[in-house]
Amino acid sequence: SQKIEQNSEALNIQEGKTATLTCNYTNYSPAYLQWYRQDPGRGPVFLLLIRENEKEKRKERLKVTFDTTLKQSLFHITASQPADSATYLCALGSSNTGKLIFGQGTTLQVKP
Amino acid sequence: GAGVSQSPSNKVTEKGKDVELRCDPISGHTALYWYRQSLGQGLEFLIYFQGNSAPDKSGLPSDRFSAERTGGSVSTLTIQRTQQEDSAVYLCASSLGNRGSNYGYTFGSGTRLTVV
């Protein structure tokens, strides 16, 4: 069955460092991948989308890579800030359906 | 509206009762999705509406769950004869297209359902 794995352990980093979160998947060939941020008590907020034919996408301090050979996406936040502390979810979608399959998320804690 | 609106924000119900959860998507968004999230877990897909097409109900966990979308806008998720394992946050999202390859989802803040 399709499986998406995100590191269940919280990631703790110091302010100013680069945070790197990992999303691995198996038994799936997604056409695109999305990253979301979720704060406690709130719904996820869309951050970035990357397609299968794209290697890298950037938006301000965010960078996403997508390696369909390794079946992995990396999500980077450069110059991290305490306000970046949240849970980050990756989600995969195929070309023949509109629904996304979400990972369990990784919690990031940026310490001042 | 400016965002996806869900009501109620919190619902406590007795086991065996029926509940209705409402979602008001962003105006003009043709796609509407329901997910649920249990404590510390990821999002579990329930059902997906796209325009006038038949909904994708493949994620509904049992026949106690149903949903409808009236007039291509507001959606209601109904859970009949609620069980304690139905306790979760039910999230609704909408998007512009039927394929996420171009559009991200906009989520509401969810309805926290507690079955006692």
JSON list of N, CA and C in Angstrom, two decimals, chain A residues 32 34 36 38 41-44 46 49 51 89 95-100 102-104, chain B residues 33 35 37 41-43 45 48 56 58 98-105 107-109:
[
{"chain": "A", "resi": 32, "resn": "TYR", "atom": "N", "xyz": [3.03, 15.15, -8.30]},
{"chain": "A", "resi": 32, "resn": "TYR", "atom": "CA", "xyz": [3.43, 16.39, -7.64]},
{"chain": "A", "resi": 32, "resn": "TYR", "atom": "C", "xyz": [3.43, 16.16, -6.14]},
{"chain": "A", "resi": 34, "resn": "GLN", "atom": "N", "xyz": [3.30, 18.47, -2.34]},
{"chain": "A", "resi": 34, "resn": "GLN", "atom": "CA", "xyz": [3.06, 19.76, -1.70]},
{"chain": "A", "resi": 34, "resn": "GLN", "atom": "C", "xyz": [3.53, 19.72, -0.25]},
{"chain": "A", "resi": 36, "resn": "TYR", "atom": "N", "xyz": [2.91, 21.66, 3.55]},
{"chain": "A", "resi": 36, "resn": "TYR", "atom": "CA", "xyz": [2.00, 22.49, 4.33]},
{"chain": "A", "resi": 36, "resn": "TYR", "atom": "C", "xyz": [2.58, 22.73, 5.71]},
{"chain": "A", "resi": 38, "resn": "GLN", "atom": "N", "xyz": [1.32, 23.48, 9.69]},
{"chain": "A", "resi": 38, "resn": "GLN", "atom": "CA", "xyz": [0.16, 23.42, 10.57]},
{"chain": "A", "resi": 38, "resn": "GLN", "atom": "C", "xyz": [0.55, 23.88, 11.98]},
{"chain": "A", "resi": 41, "resn": "GLY", "atom": "N", "xyz": [-4.17, 23.68, 16.69]},
{"chain": "A", "resi": 41, "resn": "GLY", "atom": "CA", "xyz": [-5.55, 24.15, 16.66]},
{"chain": "A", "resi": 41, "resn": "GLY", "atom": "C", "xyz": [-5.97, 24.79, 15.35]},
{"chain": "A", "resi": 42, "resn": "ARG", "atom": "N", "xyz": [-5.13, 24.71, 14.35]},
{"chain": "A", "resi": 42, "resn": "ARG", "atom": "CA", "xyz": [-5.45, 25.33, 13.06]},
{"chain": "A", "resi": 42, "resn": "ARG", "atom": "C", "xyz": [-5.36, 24.30, 11.95]},
{"chain": "A", "resi": 43, "resn": "GLY", "atom": "N", "xyz": [-5.98, 24.64, 10.81]},
{"chain": "A", "resi": 43, "resn": "GLY", "atom": "CA", "xyz": [-5.84, 23.78, 9.64]},
{"chain": "A", "resi": 43, "resn": "GLY", "atom": "C", "xyz": [-4.50, 24.01, 8.97]},
{"chain": "A", "resi": 44, "resn": "PRO", "atom": "N", "xyz": [-4.04, 23.06, 8.17]},
{"chain": "A", "resi": 44, "resn": "PRO", "atom": "CA", "xyz": [-2.77, 23.24, 7.45]},
{"chain": "A", "resi": 44, "resn": "PRO", "atom": "C", "xyz": [-2.84, 24.42, 6.48]},
{"chain": "A", "resi": 46, "resn": "PHE", "atom": "N", "xyz": [-1.03, 25.91, 2.99]},
{"chain": "A", "resi": 46, "resn": "PHE", "atom": "CA", "xyz": [-0.22, 25.55, 1.83]},
{"chain": "A", "resi": 46, "resn": "PHE", "atom": "C", "xyz": [1.02, 26.43, 1.73]},
{"chain": "A", "resi": 49, "resn": "LEU", "atom": "N", "xyz": [4.52, 23.87, -3.86]},
{"chain": "A", "resi": 49, "resn": "LEU", "atom": "CA", "xyz": [4.19, 22.73, -4.69]},
{"chain": "A", "resi": 49, "resn": "LEU", "atom": "C", "xyz": [5.36, 22.48, -5.62]},
{"chain": "A", "resi": 51, "resn": "ARG", "atom": "N", "xyz": [6.48, 19.73, -8.92]},
{"chain": "A", "resi": 51, "resn": "ARG", "atom": "CA", "xyz": [6.02, 18.67, -9.83]},
{"chain": "A", "resi": 51, "resn": "ARG", "atom": "C", "xyz": [7.12, 17.64, -10.03]},
{"chain": "A", "resi": 89, "resn": "LEU", "atom": "N", "xyz": [3.82, 19.29, 7.05]},
{"chain": "A", "resi": 89, "resn": "LEU", "atom": "CA", "xyz": [3.24, 18.10, 6.42]},
{"chain": "A", "resi": 89, "resn": "LEU", "atom": "C", "xyz": [3.61, 18.06, 4.95]},
{"chain": "A", "resi": 95, "resn": "SER", "atom": "N", "xyz": [-1.73, 12.31, -11.06]},
{"chain": "A", "resi": 95, "resn": "SER", "atom": "CA", "xyz": [-2.28, 13.10, -12.16]},
{"chain": "A", "resi": 95, "resn": "SER", "atom": "C", "xyz": [-3.73, 12.76, -12.47]},
{"chain": "A", "resi": 96, "resn": "ASN", "atom": "N", "xyz": [-4.22, 11.63, -11.96]},
{"chain": "A", "resi": 96, "resn": "ASN", "atom": "CA", "xyz": [-5.57, 11.22, -12.33]},
{"chain": "A", "resi": 96, "resn": "ASN", "atom": "C", "xyz": [-6.59, 11.42, -11.21]},
{"chain": "A", "resi": 97, "resn": "THR", "atom": "N", "xyz": [-6.17, 12.06, -10.13]},
{"chain": "A", "resi": 97, "resn": "THR", "atom": "CA", "xyz": [-7.11, 12.33, -9.05]},
{"chain": "A", "resi": 97, "resn": "THR", "atom": "C", "xyz": [-6.74, 13.62, -8.35]},
{"chain": "A", "resi": 98, "resn": "GLY", "atom": "N", "xyz": [-7.73, 14.29, -7.81]},
{"chain": "A", "resi": 98, "resn": "GLY", "atom": "CA", "xyz": [-7.44, 15.55, -7.16]},
{"chain": "A", "resi": 98, "resn": "GLY", "atom": "C", "xyz": [-7.07, 15.44, -5.70]},
{"chain": "A", "resi": 99, "resn": "LYS", "atom": "N", "xyz": [-7.23, 14.24, -5.13]},
{"chain": "A", "resi": 99, "resn": "LYS", "atom": "CA", "xyz": [-7.01, 14.16, -3.69]},
{"chain": "A", "resi": 99, "resn": "LYS", "atom": "C", "xyz": [-5.53, 14.00, -3.36]},
{"chain": "A", "resi": 100, "resn": "LEU", "atom": "N", "xyz": [-5.15, 14.53, -2.21]},
{"chain": "A", "resi": 100, "resn": "LEU", "atom": "CA", "xyz": [-3.79, 14.43, -1.70]},
{"chain": "A", "resi": 100, "resn": "LEU", "atom": "C", "xyz": [-3.72, 13.38, -0.60]},
{"chain": "A", "resi": 102, "resn": "PHE", "atom": "N", "xyz": [-1.54, 12.62, 2.73]},
{"chain": "A", "resi": 102, "resn": "PHE", "atom": "CA", "xyz": [-0.67, 13.37, 3.62]},
{"chain": "A", "resi": 102, "resn": "PHE", "atom": "C", "xyz": [0.19, 12.45, 4.48]},
{"chain": "A", "resi": 103, "resn": "GLY", "atom": "N", "xyz": [1.40, 12.94, 4.77]},
{"chain": "A", "resi": 103, "resn": "GLY", "atom": "CA", "xyz": [2.23, 12.30, 5.77]},
{"chain": "A", "resi": 103, "resn": "GLY", "atom": "C", "xyz": [1.78, 12.75, 7.16]},
{"chain": "A", "resi": 104, "resn": "GLN", "atom": "N", "xyz": [2.41, 12.16, 8.18]},
{"chain": "A", "resi": 104, "resn": "GLN", "atom": "CA", "xyz": [2.00, 12.47, 9.55]},
{"chain": "A", "resi": 104, "resn": "GLN", "atom": "C", "xyz": [2.57, 13.78, 10.05]},
{"chain": "B", "resi": 33, "resn": "TYR", "atom": "N", "xyz": [-12.87, 19.10, -0.20]},
{"chain": "B", "resi": 33, "resn": "TYR", "atom": "CA", "xyz": [-12.35, 17.87, 0.39]},
{"chain": "B", "resi": 33, "resn": "TYR", "atom": "C", "xyz": [-12.69, 17.82, 1.87]},
{"chain": "B", "resi": 35, "resn": "TYR", "atom": "N", "xyz": [-11.21, 15.78, 5.30]},
{"chain": "B", "resi": 35, "resn": "TYR", "atom": "CA", "xyz": [-10.19, 14.95, 5.93]},
{"chain": "B", "resi": 35, "resn": "TYR", "atom": "C", "xyz": [-10.50, 14.89, 7.42]},
{"chain": "B", "resi": 37, "resn": "GLN", "atom": "N", "xyz": [-8.38, 14.23, 11.28]},
{"chain": "B", "resi": 37, "resn": "GLN", "atom": "CA", "xyz": [-7.05, 14.16, 11.90]},
{"chain": "B", "resi": 37, "resn": "GLN", "atom": "C", "xyz": [-7.24, 13.77, 13.36]},
{"chain": "B", "resi": 41, "resn": "GLN", "atom": "N", "xyz": [-1.80, 12.51, 14.71]},
{"chain": "B", "resi": 41, "resn": "GLN", "atom": "CA", "xyz": [-1.76, 11.74, 13.46]},
{"chain": "B", "resi": 41, "resn": "GLN", "atom": "C", "xyz": [-1.82, 12.66, 12.25]},
{"chain": "B", "resi": 42, "resn": "GLY", "atom": "N", "xyz": [-1.57, 12.07, 11.10]},
{"chain": "B", "resi": 42, "resn": "GLY", "atom": "CA", "xyz": [-1.68, 12.81, 9.86]},
{"chain": "B", "resi": 42, "resn": "GLY", "atom": "C", "xyz": [-3.12, 12.94, 9.43]},
{"chain": "B", "resi": 43, "resn": "LEU", "atom": "N", "xyz": [-3.32, 13.51, 8.26]},
{"chain": "B", "resi": 43, "resn": "LEU", "atom": "CA", "xyz": [-4.66, 13.72, 7.73]},
{"chain": "B", "resi": 43, "resn": "LEU", "atom": "C", "xyz": [-5.11, 12.49, 6.97]},
{"chain": "B", "resi": 45, "resn": "PHE", "atom": "N", "xyz": [-7.83, 11.02, 4.42]},
{"chain": "B", "resi": 45, "resn": "PHE", "atom": "CA", "xyz": [-8.77, 11.43, 3.40]},
{"chain": "B", "resi": 45, "resn": "PHE", "atom": "C", "xyz": [-10.13, 10.76, 3.62]},
{"chain": "B", "resi": 48, "resn": "TYR", "atom": "N", "xyz": [-14.18, 13.60, -1.54]},
{"chain": "B", "resi": 48, "resn": "TYR", "atom": "CA", "xyz": [-13.74, 14.68, -2.40]},
{"chain": "B", "resi": 48, "resn": "TYR", "atom": "C", "xyz": [-14.83, 14.97, -3.43]},
{"chain": "B", "resi": 56, "resn": "ASP", "atom": "N", "xyz": [-15.73, 11.35, -4.91]},
{"chain": "B", "resi": 56, "resn": "ASP", "atom": "CA", "xyz": [-14.83, 10.23, -4.58]},
{"chain": "B", "resi": 56, "resn": "ASP", "atom": "C", "xyz": [-15.04, 9.93, -3.10]},
{"chain": "B", "resi": 58, "resn": "SER", "atom": "N", "xyz": [-14.03, 7.18, -1.56]},
{"chain": "B", "resi": 58, "resn": "SER", "atom": "CA", "xyz": [-13.20, 6.02, -1.23]},
{"chain": "B", "resi": 58, "resn": "SER", "atom": "C", "xyz": [-12.62, 6.04, 0.17]},
{"chain": "B", "resi": 98, "resn": "ASN", "atom": "N", "xyz": [-9.30, 20.60, -10.04]},
{"chain": "B", "resi": 98, "resn": "ASN", "atom": "CA", "xyz": [-9.48, 19.21, -9.65]},
{"chain": "B", "resi": 98, "resn": "ASN", "atom": "C", "xyz": [-8.17, 18.46, -9.58]},
{"chain": "B", "resi": 99, "resn": "ARG", "atom": "N", "xyz": [-7.10, 19.11, -9.89]},
{"chain": "B", "resi": 99, "resn": "ARG", "atom": "CA", "xyz": [-5.81, 18.47, -9.77]},
{"chain": "B", "resi": 99, "resn": "ARG", "atom": "C", "xyz": [-4.88, 19.39, -9.01]},
{"chain": "B", "resi": 100, "resn": "GLY", "atom": "N", "xyz": [-4.35, 18.91, -7.95]},
{"chain": "B", "resi": 100, "resn": "GLY", "atom": "CA", "xyz": [-3.52, 19.74, -7.09]},
{"chain": "B", "resi": 100, "resn": "GLY", "atom": "C", "xyz": [-2.22, 20.17, -7.72]},
{"chain": "B", "resi": 101, "resn": "SER", "atom": "N", "xyz": [-1.99, 19.69, -8.95]},
{"chain": "B", "resi": 101, "resn": "SER", "atom": "CA", "xyz": [-0.71, 20.02, -9.58]},
{"chain": "B", "resi": 101, "resn": "SER", "atom": "C", "xyz": [-0.56, 21.51, -9.80]},
{"chain": "B", "resi": 102, "resn": "ASN", "atom": "N", "xyz": [-1.66, 22.23, -9.80]},
{"chain": "B", "resi": 102, "resn": "ASN", "atom": "CA", "xyz": [-1.56, 23.66, -9.98]},
{"chain": "B", "resi": 102, "resn": "ASN", "atom": "C", "xyz": [-1.97, 24.45, -8.74]},
{"chain": "B", "resi": 103, "resn": "TYR", "atom": "N", "xyz": [-2.74, 23.83, -7.87]},
{"chain": "B", "resi": 103, "resn": "TYR", "atom": "CA", "xyz": [-3.30, 24.58, -6.77]},
{"chain": "B", "resi": 103, "resn": "TYR", "atom": "C", "xyz": [-3.15, 23.85, -5.45]},
{"chain": "B", "resi": 104, "resn": "GLY", "atom": "N", "xyz": [-2.79, 24.61, -4.44]},
{"chain": "B", "resi": 104, "resn": "GLY", "atom": "CA", "xyz": [-2.80, 24.05, -3.10]},
{"chain": "B", "resi": 104, "resn": "GLY", "atom": "C", "xyz": [-4.20, 24.11, -2.52]},
{"chain": "B", "resi": 105, "resn": "TYR", "atom": "N", "xyz": [-4.37, 23.41, -1.42]},
{"chain": "B", "resi": 105, "resn": "TYR", "atom": "CA", "xyz": [-5.65, 23.44, -0.73]},
{"chain": "B", "resi": 105, "resn": "TYR", "atom": "C", "xyz": [-5.67, 24.61, 0.25]},
{"chain": "B", "resi": 107, "resn": "PHE", "atom": "N", "xyz": [-7.45, 25.21, 3.75]},
{"chain": "B", "resi": 107, "resn": "PHE", "atom": "CA", "xyz": [-8.16, 24.49, 4.80]},
{"chain": "B", "resi": 107, "resn": "PHE", "atom": "C", "xyz": [-8.92, 25.44, 5.72]},
{"chain": "B", "resi": 108, "resn": "GLY", "atom": "N", "xyz": [-10.01, 24.91, 6.29]},
{"chain": "B", "resi": 108, "resn": "GLY", "atom": "CA", "xyz": [-10.66, 25.58, 7.40]},
{"chain": "B", "resi": 108, "resn": "GLY", "atom": "C", "xyz": [-9.94, 25.22, 8.69]},
{"chain": "B", "resi": 109, "resn": "SER", "atom": "N", "xyz": [-10.42, 25.76, 9.80]},
{"chain": "B", "resi": 109, "resn": "SER", "atom": "CA", "xyz": [-9.80, 25.50, 11.09]},
{"chain": "B", "resi": 109, "resn": "SER", "atom": "C", "xyz": [-10.27, 24.19, 11.71]}
]
